[in-house]
XYZ file of N, CA and C in Angstrom:
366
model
N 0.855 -1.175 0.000
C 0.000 0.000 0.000
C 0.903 1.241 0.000
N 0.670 2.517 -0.759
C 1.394 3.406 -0.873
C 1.193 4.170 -0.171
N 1.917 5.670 0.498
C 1.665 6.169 1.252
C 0.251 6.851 1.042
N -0.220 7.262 -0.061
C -1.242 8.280 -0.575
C -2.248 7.388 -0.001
N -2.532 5.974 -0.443
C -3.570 5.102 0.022
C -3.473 5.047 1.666
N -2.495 5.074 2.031
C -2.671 4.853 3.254
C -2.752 6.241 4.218
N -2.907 7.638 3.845
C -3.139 9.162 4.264
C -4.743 8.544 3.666
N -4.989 8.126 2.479
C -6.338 8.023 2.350
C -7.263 6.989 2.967
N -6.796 6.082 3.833
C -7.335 5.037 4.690
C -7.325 5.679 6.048
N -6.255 6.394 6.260
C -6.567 7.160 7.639
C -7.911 8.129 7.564
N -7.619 9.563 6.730
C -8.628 10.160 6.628
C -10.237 9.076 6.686
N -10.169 8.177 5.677
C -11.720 8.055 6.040
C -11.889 7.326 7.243
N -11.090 6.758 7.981
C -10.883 5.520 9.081
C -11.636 6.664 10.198
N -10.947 8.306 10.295
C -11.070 9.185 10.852
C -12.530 9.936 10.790
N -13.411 10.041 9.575
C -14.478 10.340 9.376
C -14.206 11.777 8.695
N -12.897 12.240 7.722
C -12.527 13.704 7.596
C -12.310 13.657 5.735
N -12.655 15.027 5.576
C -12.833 15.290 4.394
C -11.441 15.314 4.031
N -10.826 15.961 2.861
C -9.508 16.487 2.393
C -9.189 17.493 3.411
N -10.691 18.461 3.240
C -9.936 20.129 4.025
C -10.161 20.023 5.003
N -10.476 19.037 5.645
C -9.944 18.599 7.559
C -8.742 18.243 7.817
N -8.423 17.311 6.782
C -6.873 16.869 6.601
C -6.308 18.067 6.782
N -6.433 19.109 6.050
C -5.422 19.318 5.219
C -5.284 20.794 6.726
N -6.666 21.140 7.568
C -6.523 22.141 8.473
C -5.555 21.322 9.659
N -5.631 19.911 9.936
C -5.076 19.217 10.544
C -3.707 19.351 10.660
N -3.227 18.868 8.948
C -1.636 18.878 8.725
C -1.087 20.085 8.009
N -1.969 21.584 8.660
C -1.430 22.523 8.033
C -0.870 22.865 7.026
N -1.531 22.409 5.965
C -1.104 22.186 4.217
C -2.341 22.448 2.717
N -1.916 22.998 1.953
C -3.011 23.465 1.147
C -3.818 22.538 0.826
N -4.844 22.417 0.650
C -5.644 21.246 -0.103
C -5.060 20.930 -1.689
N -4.628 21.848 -2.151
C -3.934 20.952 -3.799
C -2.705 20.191 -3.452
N -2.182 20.391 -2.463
C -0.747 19.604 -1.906
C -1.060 18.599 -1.351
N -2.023 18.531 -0.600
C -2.555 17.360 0.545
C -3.233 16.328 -0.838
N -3.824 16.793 -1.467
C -4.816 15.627 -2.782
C -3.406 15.601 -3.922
N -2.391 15.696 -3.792
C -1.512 15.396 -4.361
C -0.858 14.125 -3.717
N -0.591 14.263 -2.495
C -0.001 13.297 -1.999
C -1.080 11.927 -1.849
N -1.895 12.351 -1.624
C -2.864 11.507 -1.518
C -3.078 10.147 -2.963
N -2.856 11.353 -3.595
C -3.256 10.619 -5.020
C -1.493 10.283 -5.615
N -0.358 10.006 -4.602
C 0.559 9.686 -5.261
C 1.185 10.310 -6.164
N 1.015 11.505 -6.600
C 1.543 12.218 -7.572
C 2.510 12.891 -7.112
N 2.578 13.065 -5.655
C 4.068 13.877 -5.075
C 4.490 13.364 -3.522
N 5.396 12.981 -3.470
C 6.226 12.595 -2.110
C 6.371 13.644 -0.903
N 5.857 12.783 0.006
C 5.886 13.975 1.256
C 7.309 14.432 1.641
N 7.167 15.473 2.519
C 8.329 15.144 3.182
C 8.352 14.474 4.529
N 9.599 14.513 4.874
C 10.161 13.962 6.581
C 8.947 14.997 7.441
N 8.974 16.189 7.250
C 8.157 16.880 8.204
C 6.267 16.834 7.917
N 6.430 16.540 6.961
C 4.688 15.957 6.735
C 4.404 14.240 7.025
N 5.358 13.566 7.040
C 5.138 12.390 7.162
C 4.964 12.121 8.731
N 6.256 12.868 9.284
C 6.006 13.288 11.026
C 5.083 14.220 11.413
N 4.214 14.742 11.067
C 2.896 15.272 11.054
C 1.826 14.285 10.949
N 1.858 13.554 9.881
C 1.115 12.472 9.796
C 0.885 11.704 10.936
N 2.191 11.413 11.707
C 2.261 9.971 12.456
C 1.867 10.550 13.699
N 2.437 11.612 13.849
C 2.002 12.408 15.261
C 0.309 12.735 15.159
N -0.060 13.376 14.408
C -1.700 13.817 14.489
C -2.512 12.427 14.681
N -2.103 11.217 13.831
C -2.912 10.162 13.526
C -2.432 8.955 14.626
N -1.184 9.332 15.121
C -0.732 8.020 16.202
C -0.856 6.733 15.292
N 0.336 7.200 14.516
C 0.669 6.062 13.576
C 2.370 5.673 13.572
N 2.248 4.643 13.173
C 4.213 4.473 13.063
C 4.948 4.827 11.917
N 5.832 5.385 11.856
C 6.395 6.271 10.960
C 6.966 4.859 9.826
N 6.903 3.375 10.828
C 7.138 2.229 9.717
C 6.161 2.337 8.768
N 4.957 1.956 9.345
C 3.992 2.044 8.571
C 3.888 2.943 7.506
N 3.815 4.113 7.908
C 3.650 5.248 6.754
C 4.374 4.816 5.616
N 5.606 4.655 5.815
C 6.535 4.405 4.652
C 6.877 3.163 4.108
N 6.068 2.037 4.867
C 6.161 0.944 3.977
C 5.769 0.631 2.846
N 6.338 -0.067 1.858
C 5.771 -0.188 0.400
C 6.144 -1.291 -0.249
N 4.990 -1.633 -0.627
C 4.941 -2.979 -1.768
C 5.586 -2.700 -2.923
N 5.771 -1.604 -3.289
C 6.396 -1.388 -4.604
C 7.631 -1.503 -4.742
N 7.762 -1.883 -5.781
C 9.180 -2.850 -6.195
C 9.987 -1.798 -6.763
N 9.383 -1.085 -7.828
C 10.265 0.142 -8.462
C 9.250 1.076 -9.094
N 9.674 2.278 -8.711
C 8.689 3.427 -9.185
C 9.760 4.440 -9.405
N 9.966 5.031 -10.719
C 10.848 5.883 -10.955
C 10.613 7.560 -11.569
N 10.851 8.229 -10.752
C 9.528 9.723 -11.138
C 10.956 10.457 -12.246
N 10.593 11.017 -13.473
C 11.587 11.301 -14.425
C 11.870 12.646 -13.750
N 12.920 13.438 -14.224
C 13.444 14.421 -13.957
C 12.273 15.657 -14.203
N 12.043 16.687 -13.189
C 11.046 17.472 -13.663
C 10.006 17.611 -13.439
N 10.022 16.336 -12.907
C 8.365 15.950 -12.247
C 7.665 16.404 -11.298
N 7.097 16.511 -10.740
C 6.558 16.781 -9.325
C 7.606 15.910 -7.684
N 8.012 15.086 -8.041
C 8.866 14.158 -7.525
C 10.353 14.815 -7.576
N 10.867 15.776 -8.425
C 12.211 16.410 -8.688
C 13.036 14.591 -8.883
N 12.776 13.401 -9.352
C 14.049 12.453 -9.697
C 13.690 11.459 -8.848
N 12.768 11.543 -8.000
C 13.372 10.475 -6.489
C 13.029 8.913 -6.839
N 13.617 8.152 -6.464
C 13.298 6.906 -7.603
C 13.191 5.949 -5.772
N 12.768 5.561 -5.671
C 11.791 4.978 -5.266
C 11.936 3.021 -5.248
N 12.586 2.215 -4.409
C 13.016 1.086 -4.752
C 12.420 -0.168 -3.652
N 11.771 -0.699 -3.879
C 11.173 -1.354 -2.973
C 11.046 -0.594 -1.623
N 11.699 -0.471 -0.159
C 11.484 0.432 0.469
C 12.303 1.299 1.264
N 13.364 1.528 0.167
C 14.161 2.453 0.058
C 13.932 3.924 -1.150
N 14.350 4.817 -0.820
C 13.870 6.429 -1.824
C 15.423 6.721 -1.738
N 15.861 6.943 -2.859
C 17.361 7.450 -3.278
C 16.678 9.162 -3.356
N 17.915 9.667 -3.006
C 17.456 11.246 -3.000
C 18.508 12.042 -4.338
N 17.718 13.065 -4.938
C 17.985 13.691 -5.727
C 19.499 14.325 -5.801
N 19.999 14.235 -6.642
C 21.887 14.544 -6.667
C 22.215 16.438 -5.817
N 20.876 16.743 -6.654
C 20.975 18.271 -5.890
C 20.890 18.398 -4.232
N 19.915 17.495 -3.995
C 19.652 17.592 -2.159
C 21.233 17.036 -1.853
N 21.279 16.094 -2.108
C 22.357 15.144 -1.962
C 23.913 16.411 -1.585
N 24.178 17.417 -2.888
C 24.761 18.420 -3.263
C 24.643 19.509 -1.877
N 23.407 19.876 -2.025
C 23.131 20.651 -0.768
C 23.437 20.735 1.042
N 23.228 19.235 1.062
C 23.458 18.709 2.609
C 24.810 18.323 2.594
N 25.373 17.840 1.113
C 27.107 17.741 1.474
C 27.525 19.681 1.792
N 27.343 20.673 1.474
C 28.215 21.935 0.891
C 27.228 22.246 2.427
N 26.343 22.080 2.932
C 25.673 22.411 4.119
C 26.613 21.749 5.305
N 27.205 20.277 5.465
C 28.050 19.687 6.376
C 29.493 20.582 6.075
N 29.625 20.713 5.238
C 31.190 21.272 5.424
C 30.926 22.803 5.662
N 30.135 23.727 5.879
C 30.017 24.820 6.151
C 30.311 24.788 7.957
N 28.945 23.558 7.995
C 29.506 23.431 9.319
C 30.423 23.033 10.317
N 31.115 21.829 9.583
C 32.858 21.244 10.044
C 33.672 22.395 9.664
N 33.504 23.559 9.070
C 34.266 24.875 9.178
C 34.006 25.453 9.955
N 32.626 25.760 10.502
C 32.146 26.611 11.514
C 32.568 26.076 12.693
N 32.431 24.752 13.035
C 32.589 24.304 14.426
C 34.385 23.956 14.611
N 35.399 23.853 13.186
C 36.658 23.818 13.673
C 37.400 25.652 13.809
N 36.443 26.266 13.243
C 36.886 27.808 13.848
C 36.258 27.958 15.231
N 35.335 27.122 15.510
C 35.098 27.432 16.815
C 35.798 26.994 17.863
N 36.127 25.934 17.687
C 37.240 25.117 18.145
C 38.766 25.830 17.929
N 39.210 26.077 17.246
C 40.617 27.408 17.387
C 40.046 27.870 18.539
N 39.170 28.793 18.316
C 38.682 30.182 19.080
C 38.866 29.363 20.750
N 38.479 28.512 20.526
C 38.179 28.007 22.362
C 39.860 27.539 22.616
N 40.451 27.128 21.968
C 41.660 26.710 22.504
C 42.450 27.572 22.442
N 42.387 29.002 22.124
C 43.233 30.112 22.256
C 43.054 30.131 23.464
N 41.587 30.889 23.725
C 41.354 30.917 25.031
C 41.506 30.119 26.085
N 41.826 29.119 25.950
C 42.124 28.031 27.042
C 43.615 28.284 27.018
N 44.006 28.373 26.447
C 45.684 28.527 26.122
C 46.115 29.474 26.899
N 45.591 30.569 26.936
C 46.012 31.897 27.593
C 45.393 31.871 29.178
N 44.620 31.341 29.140
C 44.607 30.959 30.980
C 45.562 29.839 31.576
């Protein structure tokens, strides 16, 4: 079962329209009937929205029967290919969170100088 089917087994399990959902998980109604209908991948912070509002397991949410689903470049999906129940992430995110870690192993080894001067001089 995919995640969309299974946001859509909660909602009705719950007795709630889309735009209950969607006042619920603080999200537009064309975004919320997107995911719903599989056409776009949540994120980490909507999926943990999900599990928290609905008291669900974040296994669950993301388990999947699907063997291979591959969204082309461009898509609503931006690439994310999708492999039994693993999601490979896009080269750009990928790009981003590497040049994001080394900003910060710079930030925290200048911080680190800075503290051992000061320790030095006492």
């Amino acid at each position: 079962m995919s995640f969309g089917t299974k946001l859509r087994e909660i909602r009705k399990q719950n007795n709630l329209l889309q735009k209950d959902m969607c006042e619920k998980l603080n999200m537009e109604q064309s975004t919320y009937s997107r995911y719903e209908t599989d056409e776009r991948l949540p994120t980490v912070d909507i999926i943990n929205r999900v599990a928290d509002t609905f008291n669900v397991s974040l296994d669950w949410l993301m388990q999947s029967e699907a063997k291979t689903v591959i969204f082309e470049n461009g898509s609503a999906n931006h690439g994310v290919v999708q492999t039994e129940n693993y999601y490979a992430v896009p080269k750009d995110v990928i790009e981003a969170l590497l040049e994001q870690q080394k900003n910060t192993t710079t930030l925290l080894n200048s911080m680190t100088l800075v503290l051992q001067q000061i320790f030095d001089k006492k």
